[in-house]
Amino acid sequence: MSLSELNVIDFHSHFNHGSPLDPAETEIYKFGLDFLKKGYDYANISSVGFSTYAGVLSNKEVAEENDYLYNLALDTPWIYQWVVIEPRHEETFEQAKKMLDSPKCLGLKIHSPCHEYSIAEYADKIFSFADERGAVVLMHPDRMELMPEYADRYKNMKLVIAHLGTVDHVNAIETAKYGNIYTDTSGVASSNNNILEYAISRIGTDRILFGTDTYAAGFQRGRIEYAPIPEQDKIKILRENAITLCPQLKNA
Ligand SMILES: [Zn+2]
């Protein structure tokens, strides 16, 4: 099989679905599910872990957004869910207790900058909850220098600091004593022409996951597929690492 035939897993994306909280689309940047699916099909990306834009960019209707995506994922084979935690909304923890048991839920998603809370203030609450359940937490980067200490304290949690694009990401991954910090390549910062290669030189390939974060799917896939790294590393990043971290993706 050639690399281009590999069914890739997008670990991190979002979409609009007609909520009043959806971000505005433009002619040159679109977020509808049908539009995104076309890009995924052309780039041979077979499965995607989503949180809705309305659920992460605003904290007004997080629980409603979680319910919506939980049901959509159960009904749609290629769609997987990140259940969003808003640490000041107790009902989102209650939802997560149930949703983490779903075969379509990959873990917890947090976005402290858009939800406007201090990660240092709520980290123990969120990460202890994840630790008790051995859950994966996909976090928007925030106070990365603090994360190794939390990862060491809550060593059953697996913490993915999204958007690989800084030396701080690599430092955090390298510093975590138990190897339970990861990153994803979603977003335009991975277009820095040595960031992926630099990260691999320091922390290897096993803790790097592929994502698009809604950016052009072929562009994001190409960043990995044509990188000057061994083919086995590409396969790990584009697919296998996601399955190791979230075994429910095995048939994705
Ligand atoms: Zn995102």
Short mmCIF file of C-alpha atoms and ligand atoms in Angstrom, two decimals:
data_model
loop_
_atom_site.label_atom_id
_atom_site.label_comp_id
_atom_site.label_asym_id
_atom_site.label_seq_id
_atom_site.Cartn_x
_atom_site.Cartn_y
_atom_site.Cartn_z
CA MET A 1 0.00 0.00 0.00
CA SER A 2 1.30 3.44 -0.81
CA LEU A 3 1.23 6.13 1.85
CA SER A 4 -1.39 8.14 -0.03
CA GLU A 5 -3.83 5.22 0.39
CA LEU A 6 -3.50 5.27 4.18
CA ASN A 7 -6.79 6.03 5.96
CA VAL A 8 -5.81 9.01 8.06
CA ILE A 9 -7.38 9.99 11.39
CA ASP A 10 -7.91 13.69 12.11
CA PHE A 11 -7.63 13.93 15.88
CA HIS A 12 -8.72 17.57 16.21
CA SER A 13 -11.30 19.55 14.28
CA HIS A 14 -14.51 21.61 14.62
CA PHE A 15 -17.57 22.51 12.57
CA ASN A 16 -20.56 24.83 12.37
CA HIS A 17 -24.06 23.39 12.46
CA GLY A 18 -26.42 26.34 12.42
CA SER A 19 -26.04 27.45 16.04
CA PRO A 20 -26.36 31.22 16.71
CA LEU A 21 -22.93 30.83 18.38
CA ASP A 22 -21.24 29.57 15.19
CA PRO A 23 -18.30 31.74 14.03
CA ALA A 24 -18.94 33.60 10.75
CA GLU A 25 -17.91 31.84 7.55
CA THR A 26 -16.48 33.67 4.58
CA GLU A 27 -16.16 32.85 0.90
CA ILE A 28 -12.60 31.70 1.55
CA TYR A 29 -12.93 29.87 4.88
CA LYS A 30 -15.89 27.59 5.53
CA PHE A 31 -16.85 25.40 8.47
CA GLY A 32 -19.96 23.45 7.45
CA LEU A 33 -19.82 19.69 7.86
CA ASP A 34 -20.63 18.91 4.20
CA PHE A 35 -17.92 21.31 3.04
CA LEU A 36 -15.32 19.83 5.40
CA LYS A 37 -16.30 16.27 4.44
CA LYS A 38 -15.48 16.96 0.81
CA GLY A 39 -11.95 18.01 1.80
CA TYR A 40 -11.59 14.93 3.99
CA ASP A 41 -12.66 12.65 1.15
CA TYR A 42 -10.16 14.18 -1.27
CA ALA A 43 -7.37 13.85 1.31
CA ASN A 44 -8.39 10.29 2.25
CA ILE A 45 -9.06 11.22 5.87
CA SER A 46 -11.48 8.57 7.07
CA SER A 47 -12.39 9.62 10.61
CA VAL A 48 -12.43 12.87 12.55
CA GLY A 49 -12.55 13.80 16.25
CA PHE A 50 -14.70 16.93 16.57
CA SER A 51 -15.93 19.42 19.07
CA THR A 52 -18.48 21.91 17.73
CA TYR A 53 -17.28 25.47 17.26
CA ALA A 54 -20.26 26.72 19.25
CA GLY A 55 -19.17 24.52 22.17
CA VAL A 56 -15.54 25.69 22.33
CA LEU A 57 -15.57 29.30 21.17
CA SER A 58 -18.31 30.27 23.63
CA ASN A 59 -19.26 28.91 27.05
CA LYS A 60 -22.93 29.80 26.74
CA GLU A 61 -24.30 26.45 25.56
CA VAL A 62 -21.56 23.91 26.21
CA ALA A 63 -23.88 21.22 27.61
CA GLU A 64 -26.35 21.57 24.74
CA GLU A 65 -23.50 21.32 22.24
CA ASN A 66 -22.19 18.18 23.96
CA ASP A 67 -25.61 16.53 23.71
CA TYR A 68 -25.89 17.47 20.05
CA LEU A 69 -22.50 16.02 19.11
CA TYR A 70 -22.93 12.90 21.26
CA ASN A 71 -25.99 11.92 19.23
CA LEU A 72 -24.51 12.97 15.88
CA ALA A 73 -21.41 10.81 16.50
CA LEU A 74 -23.51 7.78 17.40
CA ASP A 75 -25.42 8.20 14.12
CA THR A 76 -22.45 9.02 11.84
CA PRO A 77 -19.69 6.40 11.43
CA TRP A 78 -16.85 8.80 10.49
CA ILE A 79 -17.54 11.32 13.28
CA TYR A 80 -16.03 11.02 16.77
CA GLN A 81 -16.65 13.31 19.73
CA TRP A 82 -14.60 15.30 22.18
CA VAL A 83 -16.84 16.10 25.14
CA VAL A 84 -16.21 19.70 26.18
CA ILE A 85 -15.66 20.49 29.87
CA GLU A 86 -16.45 23.97 31.18
CA PRO A 87 -15.12 23.60 34.73
CA ARG A 88 -17.60 26.09 36.18
CA HIS A 89 -20.54 24.17 34.66
CA GLU A 90 -21.00 21.05 36.81
CA GLU A 91 -23.35 19.50 34.28
CA THR A 92 -20.50 19.15 31.79
CA PHE A 93 -18.70 16.81 34.23
CA GLU A 94 -21.91 14.82 34.65
CA GLN A 95 -22.24 14.55 30.88
CA ALA A 96 -18.63 13.47 30.53
CA LYS A 97 -19.12 10.61 33.02
CA LYS A 98 -21.73 9.17 30.66
CA MET A 99 -20.21 10.20 27.32
CA LEU A 100 -16.74 8.81 28.03
CA ASP A 101 -18.34 5.35 27.91
CA SER A 102 -19.56 5.95 24.35
CA PRO A 103 -17.58 4.05 21.67
CA LYS A 104 -17.55 7.34 19.72
CA CYS A 105 -16.16 9.62 22.44
CA LEU A 106 -12.38 10.14 22.38
CA GLY A 107 -12.01 12.11 25.60
CA LEU A 108 -12.33 15.58 27.11
CA LYS A 109 -11.76 18.90 25.34
CA ILE A 110 -10.93 22.14 27.16
CA HIS A 111 -10.48 25.66 25.81
CA SER A 112 -9.58 27.97 28.70
CA PRO A 113 -8.83 31.10 26.59
CA CYS A 114 -12.18 31.07 24.74
CA HIS A 115 -14.14 30.01 27.83
CA GLU A 116 -12.27 32.72 29.75
CA TYR A 117 -11.05 30.94 32.86
CA SER A 118 -7.60 30.51 34.37
CA ILE A 119 -6.24 27.06 33.63
CA ALA A 120 -4.05 27.26 36.74
CA GLU A 121 -7.18 27.78 38.83
CA TYR A 122 -9.14 24.84 37.38
CA ALA A 123 -6.42 22.40 36.33
CA ASP A 124 -6.65 20.23 39.45
CA LYS A 125 -10.41 19.91 39.10
CA ILE A 126 -10.29 18.94 35.42
CA PHE A 127 -7.18 16.81 35.46
CA SER A 128 -8.09 14.84 38.60
CA PHE A 129 -11.41 13.97 36.91
CA ALA A 130 -9.49 12.76 33.84
CA ASP A 131 -6.96 10.89 35.98
CA GLU A 132 -9.66 8.87 37.75
CA ARG A 133 -10.94 7.72 34.38
CA GLY A 134 -7.64 7.35 32.51
CA ALA A 135 -9.08 9.85 30.04
CA VAL A 136 -7.43 11.76 27.21
CA VAL A 137 -7.66 15.56 27.53
CA LEU A 138 -7.30 17.66 24.37
CA MET A 139 -6.39 21.18 25.49
CA HIS A 140 -5.91 24.42 23.65
CA PRO A 141 -2.36 25.56 24.56
CA ASP A 142 -2.32 27.63 27.74
CA ARG A 143 0.37 27.94 30.42
CA MET A 144 2.32 25.10 28.82
CA GLU A 145 5.17 25.51 31.30
CA LEU A 146 2.85 24.33 34.10
CA MET A 147 1.64 21.20 32.35
CA PRO A 148 4.46 18.74 33.18
CA GLU A 149 3.78 19.18 36.89
CA TYR A 150 0.09 18.38 36.38
CA ALA A 151 0.88 15.45 34.11
CA ASP A 152 3.20 14.04 36.78
CA ARG A 153 0.58 14.49 39.49
CA TYR A 154 -2.21 12.94 37.39
CA LYS A 155 -0.29 10.25 35.62
CA ASN A 156 -3.30 8.24 34.40
CA MET A 157 -4.42 11.26 32.38
CA LYS A 158 -3.13 11.65 28.82
CA LEU A 159 -2.79 15.33 27.99
CA VAL A 160 -2.68 16.46 24.37
CA ILE A 161 -1.48 20.07 24.05
CA ALA A 162 -2.87 21.02 20.64
CA HIS A 163 -1.30 22.97 17.76
CA LEU A 164 2.36 21.94 17.69
CA GLY A 165 4.16 25.13 16.72
CA THR A 166 6.49 26.18 19.54
CA VAL A 167 9.52 24.94 21.44
CA ASP A 168 7.31 25.16 24.57
CA HIS A 169 5.23 22.23 23.30
CA VAL A 170 8.35 20.12 22.94
CA ASN A 171 9.71 21.18 26.33
CA ALA A 172 6.46 20.16 28.03
CA ILE A 173 6.39 16.75 26.36
CA GLU A 174 10.04 16.11 27.17
CA THR A 175 9.70 17.18 30.81
CA ALA A 176 6.69 15.00 31.73
CA LYS A 177 8.10 12.17 33.86
CA TYR A 178 5.59 9.54 32.76
CA GLY A 179 5.44 10.38 29.06
CA ASN A 180 1.77 11.38 29.27
CA ILE A 181 1.93 14.68 27.38
CA TYR A 182 1.27 14.65 23.64
CA THR A 183 0.68 17.18 20.88
CA ASP A 184 -1.18 17.42 17.58
CA THR A 185 -0.14 18.97 14.28
CA SER A 186 -3.46 20.78 13.72
CA GLY A 187 -3.36 24.42 12.72
CA VAL A 188 -1.07 26.58 10.62
CA ALA A 189 1.79 26.70 13.14
CA SER A 190 2.88 23.26 11.92
CA SER A 191 3.74 24.92 8.60
CA ASN A 192 6.90 26.27 10.24
CA ASN A 193 9.36 24.34 8.13
CA ASN A 194 11.32 22.65 10.90
CA ILE A 195 8.87 22.41 13.80
CA LEU A 196 7.81 18.80 13.19
CA GLU A 197 11.35 17.68 12.44
CA TYR A 198 12.70 19.51 15.50
CA ALA A 199 10.04 17.94 17.72
CA ILE A 200 10.85 14.43 16.44
CA SER A 201 14.56 14.99 17.05
CA ARG A 202 13.86 15.66 20.73
CA ILE A 203 10.82 13.56 21.66
CA GLY A 204 10.49 10.96 18.91
CA THR A 205 7.28 10.26 17.00
CA ASP A 206 5.04 8.36 19.41
CA ARG A 207 3.45 11.40 21.04
CA ILE A 208 2.58 13.40 17.92
CA LEU A 209 -0.93 13.15 16.46
CA PHE A 210 -2.36 14.45 13.21
CA GLY A 211 -5.08 17.09 13.10
CA THR A 212 -6.54 19.75 10.81
CA ASP A 213 -8.42 22.15 13.11
CA THR A 214 -10.56 22.93 9.99
CA TYR A 215 -7.62 24.11 7.87
CA ALA A 216 -7.42 22.68 4.34
CA ALA A 217 -7.24 18.92 4.84
CA GLY A 218 -4.83 18.25 1.97
CA PHE A 219 -2.50 21.02 3.16
CA GLN A 220 -2.38 19.56 6.67
CA ARG A 221 -1.94 15.99 5.46
CA GLY A 222 0.77 17.05 3.02
CA ARG A 223 2.78 18.65 5.84
CA ILE A 224 3.25 15.16 7.30
CA GLU A 225 3.16 13.07 4.13
CA TYR A 226 5.95 14.98 2.38
CA ALA A 227 8.07 15.77 5.44
CA PRO A 228 11.73 14.65 5.32
CA ILE A 229 11.16 11.94 7.94
CA PRO A 230 10.97 8.12 7.71
CA GLU A 231 7.77 6.63 6.26
CA GLN A 232 7.09 4.67 9.45
CA ASP A 233 7.01 7.94 11.39
CA LYS A 234 4.46 9.36 8.95
CA ILE A 235 2.19 6.34 9.40
CA LYS A 236 2.39 6.68 13.16
CA ILE A 237 1.50 10.39 13.10
CA LEU A 238 -1.22 10.12 10.47
CA ARG A 239 -2.97 7.11 12.00
CA GLU A 240 -1.34 4.66 14.38
CA ASN A 241 -0.64 6.97 17.33
CA ALA A 242 -4.31 7.98 17.45
CA ILE A 243 -5.34 4.33 17.71
CA THR A 244 -2.78 3.64 20.43
CA LEU A 245 -4.11 6.58 22.45
CA CYS A 246 -7.80 5.93 21.68
CA PRO A 247 -8.28 2.22 20.89
CA GLN A 248 -11.91 2.89 19.94
CA LEU A 249 -10.45 4.30 16.67
CA LYS A 250 -9.24 0.83 15.66
CA ASN A 251 -11.82 0.49 12.89
CA ALA A 252 -11.72 4.16 11.91
ZN ZN B 1 -9.26 23.57 17.74
#
